[in-house]
Amino acid sequence: MRAALISEYGQVPEIAEARLPEAGNGQVPVEVELAGLNPVDIAIASGKVDAGAPERPYTPGLAGIGRTPDGRRVWFDLPALPVGSFSERCVIDPARAIDVPDGVEPADAIAFGVAGMAAWLALEWRGALKPGETVLVLGAGGTVGQVAVQAAKLLGAGHVVAATRSERGRERALELGAEKAVSTDAESAIALADELREATGGGADLVMDGLWGLPAEAALASIAFGGRLVQVGNSAGRDAHITAGPLRGGLVSILGYRTFHAPVEVQTEAFTTMCEHASEGRLTIDVEVFPLDRVGEAWQLQQASPGRKLALQP
């Protein structure tokens, strides 16, 4: 079967022939209809991700939508290596698979898997968003951030502020419902903290942080008393300079997040809810689908932060 292949860490994947792994321990083969391309796929392929690097050669692809042998159309994740979702077929654990609601097309649902759940569950499950709270979304220009802006409103936030580097990202966040949008391209964390404090009306109650680095420093310096920062990604840097005293004095919480730690039933409810909102026009994400043969082009576009969801179709 045809699949994308990573033979050296850091390289762009190329199309090659691959062999489907044997299904075992309750696993089943799945016909891939659409594979989601996510920043984490590129991070894993760098060989430097903190969760560990897969043995080479391997087919990337953390998640996708496909058909199981019994006819279910499902969103799935964590296919059995060495063959990920960037292939015609892969092997999955059906107990982790989530049914795609009837009437929802794969291209409409693919964004609500890795990216969508990172946003929704960071706010609802990990961040415990309360009605009326002020939410700050760091990294609002990407797919996770765009879902988070909309999710915060749908979950009852009283005020949503978006922060991202690109002007187009800020414009899009305002279109999606953010009341204000702030540039993260600041000279210092102190300067950015002042801007965030003003935009949030004195500090955010809940920060969804997809950036870390200087923007996270600024968010923590401006956060409201008892505020929570949910750490989802670190595209602005792996390190941040955090002063201890204000964390203690402000009863501030920094919460780590990974979707894999959420129970399957929690993931299922979030995915299904997002699909329902999308079908009713309350949640929207731009998705661009590439044929699998153009995986290299899609990969390089993802590395450039396209501001929309990218997917591959075998």
PDB file of C-alpha atoms in Angstrom:
ATOM      1  CA  MET A   1       0.000   0.000   0.000  1.00  0.00           C
ATOM      2  CA  ARG A   2       1.039   3.619  -0.496  1.00  0.00           C
ATOM      3  CA  ALA A   3       2.166   5.624   2.517  1.00  0.00           C
ATOM      4  CA  ALA A   4       4.299   8.606   3.466  1.00  0.00           C
ATOM      5  CA  LEU A   5       7.670   7.620   4.871  1.00  0.00           C
ATOM      6  CA  ILE A   6      10.172   9.279   7.231  1.00  0.00           C
ATOM      7  CA  SER A   7      13.556   7.597   6.911  1.00  0.00           C
ATOM      8  CA  GLU A   8      15.620  10.300   8.674  1.00  0.00           C
ATOM      9  CA  TYR A   9      14.583  12.624  11.484  1.00  0.00           C
ATOM     10  CA  GLY A  10      13.953  16.159  10.263  1.00  0.00           C
ATOM     11  CA  GLN A  11      13.260  15.232   6.650  1.00  0.00           C
ATOM     12  CA  VAL A  12      10.132  15.895   4.606  1.00  0.00           C
ATOM     13  CA  PRO A  13       8.184  12.626   4.149  1.00  0.00           C
ATOM     14  CA  GLU A  14       8.098  10.917   0.762  1.00  0.00           C
ATOM     15  CA  ILE A  15       5.622   8.478  -0.746  1.00  0.00           C
ATOM     16  CA  ALA A  16       6.711   4.840  -0.670  1.00  0.00           C
ATOM     17  CA  GLU A  17       5.300   1.329  -0.370  1.00  0.00           C
ATOM     18  CA  ALA A  18       4.588   0.172   3.173  1.00  0.00           C
ATOM     19  CA  ARG A  19       3.390  -3.011   4.803  1.00  0.00           C
ATOM     20  CA  LEU A  20       0.401  -2.952   7.132  1.00  0.00           C
ATOM     21  CA  PRO A  21       1.316  -4.166  10.637  1.00  0.00           C
ATOM     22  CA  GLU A  22      -0.393  -7.242  12.020  1.00  0.00           C
ATOM     23  CA  ALA A  23      -3.445  -6.379  14.124  1.00  0.00           C
ATOM     24  CA  GLY A  24      -3.286  -7.785  17.626  1.00  0.00           C
ATOM     25  CA  ASN A  25      -4.737  -7.379  21.117  1.00  0.00           C
ATOM     26  CA  GLY A  26      -8.146  -6.276  19.856  1.00  0.00           C
ATOM     27  CA  GLN A  27      -6.777  -3.977  17.172  1.00  0.00           C
ATOM     28  CA  VAL A  28      -8.419  -3.665  13.746  1.00  0.00           C
ATOM     29  CA  PRO A  29      -7.309  -2.362  10.347  1.00  0.00           C
ATOM     30  CA  VAL A  30      -8.947   0.837   9.150  1.00  0.00           C
ATOM     31  CA  GLU A  31      -9.310   2.310   5.651  1.00  0.00           C
ATOM     32  CA  VAL A  32      -8.077   5.874   5.961  1.00  0.00           C
ATOM     33  CA  GLU A  33     -10.430   8.451   4.446  1.00  0.00           C
ATOM     34  CA  LEU A  34      -8.641  11.548   5.722  1.00  0.00           C
ATOM     35  CA  ALA A  35      -5.521  12.058   7.842  1.00  0.00           C
ATOM     36  CA  GLY A  36      -5.042  15.186   9.900  1.00  0.00           C
ATOM     37  CA  LEU A  37      -1.689  16.958   9.639  1.00  0.00           C
ATOM     38  CA  ASN A  38      -0.768  18.556  12.952  1.00  0.00           C
ATOM     39  CA  PRO A  39       2.248  20.447  14.337  1.00  0.00           C
ATOM     40  CA  VAL A  40       2.861  17.496  16.660  1.00  0.00           C
ATOM     41  CA  ASP A  41       3.480  15.257  13.621  1.00  0.00           C
ATOM     42  CA  ILE A  42       6.335  17.532  12.585  1.00  0.00           C
ATOM     43  CA  ALA A  43       7.638  17.706  16.140  1.00  0.00           C
ATOM     44  CA  ILE A  44       7.686  13.904  16.388  1.00  0.00           C
ATOM     45  CA  ALA A  45       9.476  13.642  13.040  1.00  0.00           C
ATOM     46  CA  SER A  46      12.212  15.957  14.304  1.00  0.00           C
ATOM     47  CA  GLY A  47      13.320  13.208  16.684  1.00  0.00           C
ATOM     48  CA  LYS A  48      13.415  15.733  19.545  1.00  0.00           C
ATOM     49  CA  VAL A  49       9.925  15.504  21.052  1.00  0.00           C
ATOM     50  CA  ASP A  50       9.942  14.921  24.813  1.00  0.00           C
ATOM     51  CA  ALA A  51       7.629  11.898  24.574  1.00  0.00           C
ATOM     52  CA  GLY A  52      10.238  10.026  22.534  1.00  0.00           C
ATOM     53  CA  ALA A  53      11.006   9.450  18.853  1.00  0.00           C
ATOM     54  CA  PRO A  54       9.716   6.491  16.833  1.00  0.00           C
ATOM     55  CA  GLU A  55      12.148   4.092  15.231  1.00  0.00           C
ATOM     56  CA  ARG A  56      12.898   4.807  11.578  1.00  0.00           C
ATOM     57  CA  PRO A  57      11.658   4.298   8.967  1.00  0.00           C
ATOM     58  CA  TYR A  58       8.068   5.012   9.903  1.00  0.00           C
ATOM     59  CA  THR A  59       4.900   6.550   8.493  1.00  0.00           C
ATOM     60  CA  PRO A  60       3.832   9.712  10.340  1.00  0.00           C
ATOM     61  CA  GLY A  61       0.279  10.650  11.207  1.00  0.00           C
ATOM     62  CA  LEU A  62      -1.099  10.746  14.721  1.00  0.00           C
ATOM     63  CA  ALA A  63      -4.798  10.753  13.816  1.00  0.00           C
ATOM     64  CA  GLY A  64      -7.365  10.527  11.058  1.00  0.00           C
ATOM     65  CA  ILE A  65     -10.849   9.541   9.987  1.00  0.00           C
ATOM     66  CA  GLY A  66     -11.528   6.149   8.471  1.00  0.00           C
ATOM     67  CA  ARG A  67     -13.759   3.091   8.100  1.00  0.00           C
ATOM     68  CA  THR A  68     -13.451   0.060  10.339  1.00  0.00           C
ATOM     69  CA  PRO A  69     -14.195  -3.467   9.064  1.00  0.00           C
ATOM     70  CA  ASP A  70     -17.706  -3.302  10.566  1.00  0.00           C
ATOM     71  CA  GLY A  71     -18.495  -0.106   8.628  1.00  0.00           C
ATOM     72  CA  ARG A  72     -18.072   2.481  11.366  1.00  0.00           C
ATOM     73  CA  ARG A  73     -16.784   5.874  10.253  1.00  0.00           C
ATOM     74  CA  VAL A  74     -14.554   6.954  13.127  1.00  0.00           C
ATOM     75  CA  TRP A  75     -12.030   9.494  14.226  1.00  0.00           C
ATOM     76  CA  PHE A  76      -9.001   7.606  15.516  1.00  0.00           C
ATOM     77  CA  ASP A  77      -5.633   8.354  17.033  1.00  0.00           C
ATOM     78  CA  LEU A  78      -2.425   6.542  17.954  1.00  0.00           C
ATOM     79  CA  PRO A  79      -2.330   4.044  15.063  1.00  0.00           C
ATOM     80  CA  ALA A  80       0.043   1.125  15.545  1.00  0.00           C
ATOM     81  CA  LEU A  81       3.564   2.023  14.452  1.00  0.00           C
ATOM     82  CA  PRO A  82       5.412   1.878  12.202  1.00  0.00           C
ATOM     83  CA  VAL A  83       2.422   2.921  10.031  1.00  0.00           C
ATOM     84  CA  GLY A  84       0.617   6.111  11.011  1.00  0.00           C
ATOM     85  CA  SER A  85      -2.406   7.713   9.395  1.00  0.00           C
ATOM     86  CA  PHE A  86      -0.548   9.133   6.367  1.00  0.00           C
ATOM     87  CA  SER A  87      -1.275   5.931   4.508  1.00  0.00           C
ATOM     88  CA  GLU A  88      -4.053   4.094   2.725  1.00  0.00           C
ATOM     89  CA  ARG A  89      -4.601   1.822   5.739  1.00  0.00           C
ATOM     90  CA  CYS A  90      -3.407   1.572   9.303  1.00  0.00           C
ATOM     91  CA  VAL A  91      -4.148  -0.417  12.458  1.00  0.00           C
ATOM     92  CA  ILE A  92      -6.014   1.115  15.399  1.00  0.00           C
ATOM     93  CA  ASP A  93      -7.508   0.303  18.791  1.00  0.00           C
ATOM     94  CA  PRO A  94     -11.290   0.488  18.172  1.00  0.00           C
ATOM     95  CA  ALA A  95     -11.911   1.139  21.870  1.00  0.00           C
ATOM     96  CA  ARG A  96     -10.276   4.556  21.447  1.00  0.00           C
ATOM     97  CA  ALA A  97     -12.092   5.367  18.188  1.00  0.00           C
ATOM     98  CA  ILE A  98     -14.904   7.939  18.208  1.00  0.00           C
ATOM     99  CA  ASP A  99     -17.847   7.683  15.823  1.00  0.00           C
ATOM    100  CA  VAL A 100     -18.245  10.601  13.441  1.00  0.00           C
ATOM    101  CA  PRO A 101     -21.887  11.763  13.754  1.00  0.00           C
ATOM    102  CA  ASP A 102     -24.169  11.026  10.802  1.00  0.00           C
ATOM    103  CA  GLY A 103     -24.249  13.808   8.247  1.00  0.00           C
ATOM    104  CA  VAL A 104     -20.838  15.191   9.208  1.00  0.00           C
ATOM    105  CA  GLU A 105     -18.267  14.877   6.433  1.00  0.00           C
ATOM    106  CA  PRO A 106     -14.640  13.946   7.217  1.00  0.00           C
ATOM    107  CA  ALA A 107     -13.358  17.326   6.004  1.00  0.00           C
ATOM    108  CA  ASP A 108     -15.708  19.060   8.441  1.00  0.00           C
ATOM    109  CA  ALA A 109     -14.803  16.818  11.386  1.00  0.00           C
ATOM    110  CA  ILE A 110     -11.032  16.391  11.010  1.00  0.00           C
ATOM    111  CA  ALA A 111     -10.251  19.666  12.787  1.00  0.00           C
ATOM    112  CA  PHE A 112     -12.102  18.566  15.911  1.00  0.00           C
ATOM    113  CA  GLY A 113      -9.741  15.685  16.661  1.00  0.00           C
ATOM    114  CA  VAL A 114      -6.199  16.588  17.738  1.00  0.00           C
ATOM    115  CA  ALA A 115      -6.582  20.360  17.345  1.00  0.00           C
ATOM    116  CA  GLY A 116     -10.192  20.680  18.412  1.00  0.00           C
ATOM    117  CA  MET A 117      -9.888  18.559  21.535  1.00  0.00           C
ATOM    118  CA  ALA A 118      -6.694  20.354  22.571  1.00  0.00           C
ATOM    119  CA  ALA A 119      -8.684  23.593  22.570  1.00  0.00           C
ATOM    120  CA  TRP A 120     -12.018  22.372  23.942  1.00  0.00           C
ATOM    121  CA  LEU A 121     -10.666  20.132  26.685  1.00  0.00           C
ATOM    122  CA  ALA A 122      -7.970  22.605  27.739  1.00  0.00           C
ATOM    123  CA  LEU A 123     -10.758  25.062  28.486  1.00  0.00           C
ATOM    124  CA  GLU A 124     -13.503  22.764  29.776  1.00  0.00           C
ATOM    125  CA  TRP A 125     -11.875  19.645  31.263  1.00  0.00           C
ATOM    126  CA  ARG A 126      -8.456  20.929  32.377  1.00  0.00           C
ATOM    127  CA  GLY A 127      -9.133  24.646  32.808  1.00  0.00           C
ATOM    128  CA  ALA A 128     -12.614  24.256  34.358  1.00  0.00           C
ATOM    129  CA  LEU A 129     -13.924  27.358  32.586  1.00  0.00           C
ATOM    130  CA  LYS A 130     -16.756  28.977  34.515  1.00  0.00           C
ATOM    131  CA  PRO A 131     -19.569  31.053  32.963  1.00  0.00           C
ATOM    132  CA  GLY A 132     -18.693  34.720  32.724  1.00  0.00           C
ATOM    133  CA  GLU A 133     -14.934  34.302  33.104  1.00  0.00           C
ATOM    134  CA  THR A 134     -12.402  36.165  30.969  1.00  0.00           C
ATOM    135  CA  VAL A 135     -10.373  33.915  28.672  1.00  0.00           C
ATOM    136  CA  LEU A 136      -7.070  34.739  26.973  1.00  0.00           C
ATOM    137  CA  VAL A 137      -6.045  32.562  24.011  1.00  0.00           C
ATOM    138  CA  LEU A 138      -2.302  32.636  23.324  1.00  0.00           C
ATOM    139  CA  GLY A 139      -1.609  31.444  19.781  1.00  0.00           C
ATOM    140  CA  ALA A 140      -5.042  32.309  18.428  1.00  0.00           C
ATOM    141  CA  GLY A 141      -3.869  32.306  14.809  1.00  0.00           C
ATOM    142  CA  GLY A 142      -3.519  28.518  14.505  1.00  0.00           C
ATOM    143  CA  THR A 143      -6.227  25.883  14.325  1.00  0.00           C
ATOM    144  CA  VAL A 144      -6.112  25.128  18.065  1.00  0.00           C
ATOM    145  CA  GLY A 145      -6.364  28.819  18.854  1.00  0.00           C
ATOM    146  CA  GLN A 146      -9.198  29.411  16.405  1.00  0.00           C
ATOM    147  CA  VAL A 147     -11.200  26.571  17.936  1.00  0.00           C
ATOM    148  CA  ALA A 148     -10.382  27.899  21.420  1.00  0.00           C
ATOM    149  CA  VAL A 149     -11.732  31.383  20.661  1.00  0.00           C
ATOM    150  CA  GLN A 150     -15.044  29.906  19.541  1.00  0.00           C
ATOM    151  CA  ALA A 151     -15.105  27.201  22.212  1.00  0.00           C
ATOM    152  CA  ALA A 152     -14.631  29.748  24.985  1.00  0.00           C
ATOM    153  CA  LYS A 153     -17.744  31.609  23.824  1.00  0.00           C
ATOM    154  CA  LEU A 154     -19.734  28.393  23.449  1.00  0.00           C
ATOM    155  CA  LEU A 155     -18.683  27.300  26.951  1.00  0.00           C
ATOM    156  CA  GLY A 156     -19.934  30.542  28.478  1.00  0.00           C
ATOM    157  CA  ALA A 157     -16.920  32.860  28.731  1.00  0.00           C
ATOM    158  CA  GLY A 158     -17.909  36.446  29.362  1.00  0.00           C
ATOM    159  CA  HIS A 159     -14.956  37.992  27.551  1.00  0.00           C
ATOM    160  CA  VAL A 160     -12.480  36.444  25.092  1.00  0.00           C
ATOM    161  CA  VAL A 161      -9.152  38.024  24.127  1.00  0.00           C
ATOM    162  CA  ALA A 162      -6.961  36.592  21.373  1.00  0.00           C
ATOM    163  CA  ALA A 163      -3.194  36.988  21.145  1.00  0.00           C
ATOM    164  CA  THR A 164      -1.124  36.006  18.135  1.00  0.00           C
ATOM    165  CA  ARG A 165       1.790  37.287  16.102  1.00  0.00           C
ATOM    166  CA  SER A 166       0.212  37.663  12.665  1.00  0.00           C
ATOM    167  CA  GLU A 167      -2.134  40.457  11.702  1.00  0.00           C
ATOM    168  CA  ARG A 168      -4.286  38.041   9.705  1.00  0.00           C
ATOM    169  CA  GLY A 169      -4.516  35.780  12.747  1.00  0.00           C
ATOM    170  CA  ARG A 170      -5.789  38.671  14.851  1.00  0.00           C
ATOM    171  CA  GLU A 171      -8.319  39.626  12.174  1.00  0.00           C
ATOM    172  CA  ARG A 172      -9.557  36.038  11.986  1.00  0.00           C
ATOM    173  CA  ALA A 173      -9.875  35.799  15.774  1.00  0.00           C
ATOM    174  CA  LEU A 174     -12.075  38.902  15.791  1.00  0.00           C
ATOM    175  CA  GLU A 175     -14.192  37.407  13.016  1.00  0.00           C
ATOM    176  CA  LEU A 176     -14.625  34.259  15.142  1.00  0.00           C
ATOM    177  CA  GLY A 177     -15.873  36.143  18.185  1.00  0.00           C
ATOM    178  CA  ALA A 178     -12.936  37.513  20.174  1.00  0.00           C
ATOM    179  CA  GLU A 179     -13.699  40.941  21.609  1.00  0.00           C
ATOM    180  CA  LYS A 180     -10.072  42.069  21.355  1.00  0.00           C
ATOM    181  CA  ALA A 181      -6.902  40.827  19.665  1.00  0.00           C
ATOM    182  CA  VAL A 182      -3.358  41.613  20.776  1.00  0.00           C
ATOM    183  CA  SER A 183      -0.044  41.157  18.971  1.00  0.00           C
ATOM    184  CA  THR A 184       2.441  38.907  20.768  1.00  0.00           C
ATOM    185  CA  ASP A 185       5.335  40.546  18.892  1.00  0.00           C
ATOM    186  CA  ALA A 186       6.391  42.700  21.860  1.00  0.00           C
ATOM    187  CA  GLU A 187       9.783  44.016  22.932  1.00  0.00           C
ATOM    188  CA  SER A 188       9.506  42.519  26.401  1.00  0.00           C
ATOM    189  CA  ALA A 189       7.265  40.438  28.614  1.00  0.00           C
ATOM    190  CA  ILE A 190       6.582  43.533  30.731  1.00  0.00           C
ATOM    191  CA  ALA A 191       5.327  45.491  27.711  1.00  0.00           C
ATOM    192  CA  LEU A 192       3.154  42.609  26.540  1.00  0.00           C
ATOM    193  CA  ALA A 193       1.802  42.069  30.076  1.00  0.00           C
ATOM    194  CA  ASP A 194       0.624  45.674  30.129  1.00  0.00           C
ATOM    195  CA  GLU A 195      -1.196  45.187  26.820  1.00  0.00           C
ATOM    196  CA  LEU A 196      -2.784  41.947  27.981  1.00  0.00           C
ATOM    197  CA  ARG A 197      -3.873  43.460  31.291  1.00  0.00           C
ATOM    198  CA  GLU A 198      -5.587  46.316  29.480  1.00  0.00           C
ATOM    199  CA  ALA A 199      -7.206  44.054  26.854  1.00  0.00           C
ATOM    200  CA  THR A 200      -8.558  41.647  29.478  1.00  0.00           C
ATOM    201  CA  GLY A 201      -9.839  44.360  31.786  1.00  0.00           C
ATOM    202  CA  GLY A 202      -7.417  43.640  34.601  1.00  0.00           C
ATOM    203  CA  GLY A 203      -6.295  40.094  33.873  1.00  0.00           C
ATOM    204  CA  ALA A 204      -7.597  36.836  32.426  1.00  0.00           C
ATOM    205  CA  ASP A 205      -9.179  34.220  34.664  1.00  0.00           C
ATOM    206  CA  LEU A 206      -8.155  31.426  32.288  1.00  0.00           C
ATOM    207  CA  VAL A 207      -5.324  31.381  29.754  1.00  0.00           C
ATOM    208  CA  MET A 208      -5.091  28.732  27.046  1.00  0.00           C
ATOM    209  CA  ASP A 209      -1.408  28.815  26.167  1.00  0.00           C
ATOM    210  CA  GLY A 210      -0.246  27.349  22.896  1.00  0.00           C
ATOM    211  CA  LEU A 211       2.971  29.385  22.834  1.00  0.00           C
ATOM    212  CA  TRP A 212       4.949  29.386  26.137  1.00  0.00           C
ATOM    213  CA  GLY A 213       8.108  31.537  26.006  1.00  0.00           C
ATOM    214  CA  LEU A 214       7.722  35.307  26.345  1.00  0.00           C
ATOM    215  CA  PRO A 215       3.931  35.337  25.751  1.00  0.00           C
ATOM    216  CA  ALA A 216       3.392  32.940  28.668  1.00  0.00           C
ATOM    217  CA  GLU A 217       5.630  35.082  30.869  1.00  0.00           C
ATOM    218  CA  ALA A 218       3.477  38.095  30.013  1.00  0.00           C
ATOM    219  CA  ALA A 219       0.211  36.194  30.537  1.00  0.00           C
ATOM    220  CA  LEU A 220       1.301  35.015  34.005  1.00  0.00           C
ATOM    221  CA  ALA A 221       2.459  38.529  34.909  1.00  0.00           C
ATOM    222  CA  SER A 222      -0.982  39.924  34.021  1.00  0.00           C
ATOM    223  CA  ILE A 223      -3.282  37.077  35.084  1.00  0.00           C
ATOM    224  CA  ALA A 224      -6.151  37.668  37.504  1.00  0.00           C
ATOM    225  CA  PHE A 225      -6.028  36.556  41.150  1.00  0.00           C
ATOM    226  CA  GLY A 226      -6.655  32.812  41.260  1.00  0.00           C
ATOM    227  CA  GLY A 227      -6.104  32.569  37.507  1.00  0.00           C
ATOM    228  CA  ARG A 228      -5.195  29.373  35.657  1.00  0.00           C
ATOM    229  CA  LEU A 229      -2.885  28.900  32.688  1.00  0.00           C
ATOM    230  CA  VAL A 230      -3.320  25.664  30.745  1.00  0.00           C
ATOM    231  CA  GLN A 231      -0.101  24.812  28.893  1.00  0.00           C
ATOM    232  CA  VAL A 232      -0.943  23.212  25.532  1.00  0.00           C
ATOM    233  CA  GLY A 233       2.050  23.933  23.278  1.00  0.00           C
ATOM    234  CA  ASN A 234       5.370  25.763  23.064  1.00  0.00           C
ATOM    235  CA  SER A 235       5.701  27.136  19.552  1.00  0.00           C
ATOM    236  CA  ALA A 236       7.219  30.388  20.921  1.00  0.00           C
ATOM    237  CA  GLY A 237       9.927  28.547  22.857  1.00  0.00           C
ATOM    238  CA  ARG A 238      10.615  25.646  25.205  1.00  0.00           C
ATOM    239  CA  ASP A 239      11.625  27.881  28.126  1.00  0.00           C
ATOM    240  CA  ALA A 240      10.049  30.783  29.979  1.00  0.00           C
ATOM    241  CA  HIS A 241      11.361  32.965  32.813  1.00  0.00           C
ATOM    242  CA  ILE A 242       8.750  32.797  35.571  1.00  0.00           C
ATOM    243  CA  THR A 243       9.057  34.700  38.865  1.00  0.00           C
ATOM    244  CA  ALA A 244       7.947  32.578  41.810  1.00  0.00           C
ATOM    245  CA  GLY A 245       6.525  35.194  44.191  1.00  0.00           C
ATOM    246  CA  PRO A 246       3.607  36.408  42.059  1.00  0.00           C
ATOM    247  CA  LEU A 247       2.487  32.805  41.495  1.00  0.00           C
ATOM    248  CA  ARG A 248       2.182  32.260  45.231  1.00  0.00           C
ATOM    249  CA  GLY A 249       0.764  35.689  45.971  1.00  0.00           C
ATOM    250  CA  GLY A 250      -1.797  35.461  43.199  1.00  0.00           C
ATOM    251  CA  LEU A 251      -2.801  31.830  43.844  1.00  0.00           C
ATOM    252  CA  VAL A 252      -1.965  31.196  40.198  1.00  0.00           C
ATOM    253  CA  SER A 253      -2.132  27.683  38.714  1.00  0.00           C
ATOM    254  CA  ILE A 254      -0.106  26.384  35.768  1.00  0.00           C
ATOM    255  CA  LEU A 255      -1.741  23.221  34.409  1.00  0.00           C
ATOM    256  CA  GLY A 256      -0.125  20.872  31.920  1.00  0.00           C
ATOM    257  CA  TYR A 257      -2.305  19.389  29.205  1.00  0.00           C
ATOM    258  CA  ARG A 258      -2.185  16.460  26.793  1.00  0.00           C
ATOM    259  CA  THR A 259      -5.287  15.027  25.162  1.00  0.00           C
ATOM    260  CA  PHE A 260      -4.071  11.445  25.689  1.00  0.00           C
ATOM    261  CA  HIS A 261      -4.560  11.876  29.439  1.00  0.00           C
ATOM    262  CA  ALA A 262      -8.265  12.677  29.075  1.00  0.00           C
ATOM    263  CA  PRO A 263     -10.545   9.640  29.470  1.00  0.00           C
ATOM    264  CA  VAL A 264     -11.978   8.314  26.203  1.00  0.00           C
ATOM    265  CA  GLU A 265     -15.505   9.217  27.297  1.00  0.00           C
ATOM    266  CA  VAL A 266     -14.407  12.827  27.881  1.00  0.00           C
ATOM    267  CA  GLN A 267     -12.788  12.969  24.445  1.00  0.00           C
ATOM    268  CA  THR A 268     -15.889  11.428  22.858  1.00  0.00           C
ATOM    269  CA  GLU A 269     -18.224  13.982  24.404  1.00  0.00           C
ATOM    270  CA  ALA A 270     -16.019  16.884  23.333  1.00  0.00           C
ATOM    271  CA  PHE A 271     -15.610  15.629  19.741  1.00  0.00           C
ATOM    272  CA  THR A 272     -19.330  14.931  19.353  1.00  0.00           C
ATOM    273  CA  THR A 273     -20.277  18.298  20.825  1.00  0.00           C
ATOM    274  CA  MET A 274     -17.942  20.158  18.461  1.00  0.00           C
ATOM    275  CA  CYS A 275     -19.338  18.286  15.459  1.00  0.00           C
ATOM    276  CA  GLU A 276     -22.867  19.225  16.551  1.00  0.00           C
ATOM    277  CA  HIS A 277     -21.913  22.884  16.912  1.00  0.00           C
ATOM    278  CA  ALA A 278     -20.278  22.780  13.480  1.00  0.00           C
ATOM    279  CA  SER A 279     -23.329  21.228  11.836  1.00  0.00           C
ATOM    280  CA  GLU A 280     -25.434  24.057  13.274  1.00  0.00           C
ATOM    281  CA  GLY A 281     -23.005  26.734  12.069  1.00  0.00           C
ATOM    282  CA  ARG A 282     -21.792  27.756  15.531  1.00  0.00           C
ATOM    283  CA  LEU A 283     -18.229  26.459  15.091  1.00  0.00           C
ATOM    284  CA  THR A 284     -16.187  26.829  11.928  1.00  0.00           C
ATOM    285  CA  ILE A 285     -12.617  26.019  10.884  1.00  0.00           C
ATOM    286  CA  ASP A 286     -11.000  26.405   7.468  1.00  0.00           C
ATOM    287  CA  VAL A 287      -9.718  23.051   6.192  1.00  0.00           C
ATOM    288  CA  GLU A 288      -7.511  22.446   3.139  1.00  0.00           C
ATOM    289  CA  VAL A 289      -7.261  18.882   1.858  1.00  0.00           C
ATOM    290  CA  PHE A 290      -4.202  17.656  -0.084  1.00  0.00           C
ATOM    291  CA  PRO A 291      -3.912  14.337  -1.909  1.00  0.00           C
ATOM    292  CA  LEU A 292      -1.467  12.010  -0.169  1.00  0.00           C
ATOM    293  CA  ASP A 293       0.920  12.328  -3.122  1.00  0.00           C
ATOM    294  CA  ARG A 294       1.435  15.992  -2.144  1.00  0.00           C
ATOM    295  CA  VAL A 295       2.393  15.204   1.445  1.00  0.00           C
ATOM    296  CA  GLY A 296       5.711  17.040   1.070  1.00  0.00           C
ATOM    297  CA  GLU A 297       3.973  20.232   0.000  1.00  0.00           C
ATOM    298  CA  ALA A 298       1.457  20.019   2.838  1.00  0.00           C
ATOM    299  CA  TRP A 299       4.237  19.251   5.326  1.00  0.00           C
ATOM    300  CA  GLN A 300       6.225  22.352   4.364  1.00  0.00           C
ATOM    301  CA  LEU A 301       3.088  24.480   4.474  1.00  0.00           C
ATOM    302  CA  GLN A 302       2.349  23.241   8.001  1.00  0.00           C
ATOM    303  CA  GLN A 303       5.886  24.142   9.041  1.00  0.00           C
ATOM    304  CA  ALA A 304       5.121  27.712   7.923  1.00  0.00           C
ATOM    305  CA  SER A 305       2.017  27.926  10.210  1.00  0.00           C
ATOM    306  CA  PRO A 306      -0.711  28.209   7.554  1.00  0.00           C
ATOM    307  CA  GLY A 307      -3.494  29.427   9.865  1.00  0.00           C
ATOM    308  CA  ARG A 308      -5.861  26.685   8.699  1.00  0.00           C
ATOM    309  CA  LYS A 309      -6.284  22.976   9.174  1.00  0.00           C
ATOM    310  CA  LEU A 310      -4.414  20.754   6.709  1.00  0.00           C
ATOM    311  CA  ALA A 311      -5.387  17.183   5.890  1.00  0.00           C
ATOM    312  CA  LEU A 312      -4.260  14.403   3.554  1.00  0.00           C
ATOM    313  CA  GLN A 313      -6.507  12.195   1.455  1.00  0.00           C
ATOM    314  CA  PRO A 314      -5.137   8.801   0.308  1.00  0.00           C
TER     315      PRO A 314
END
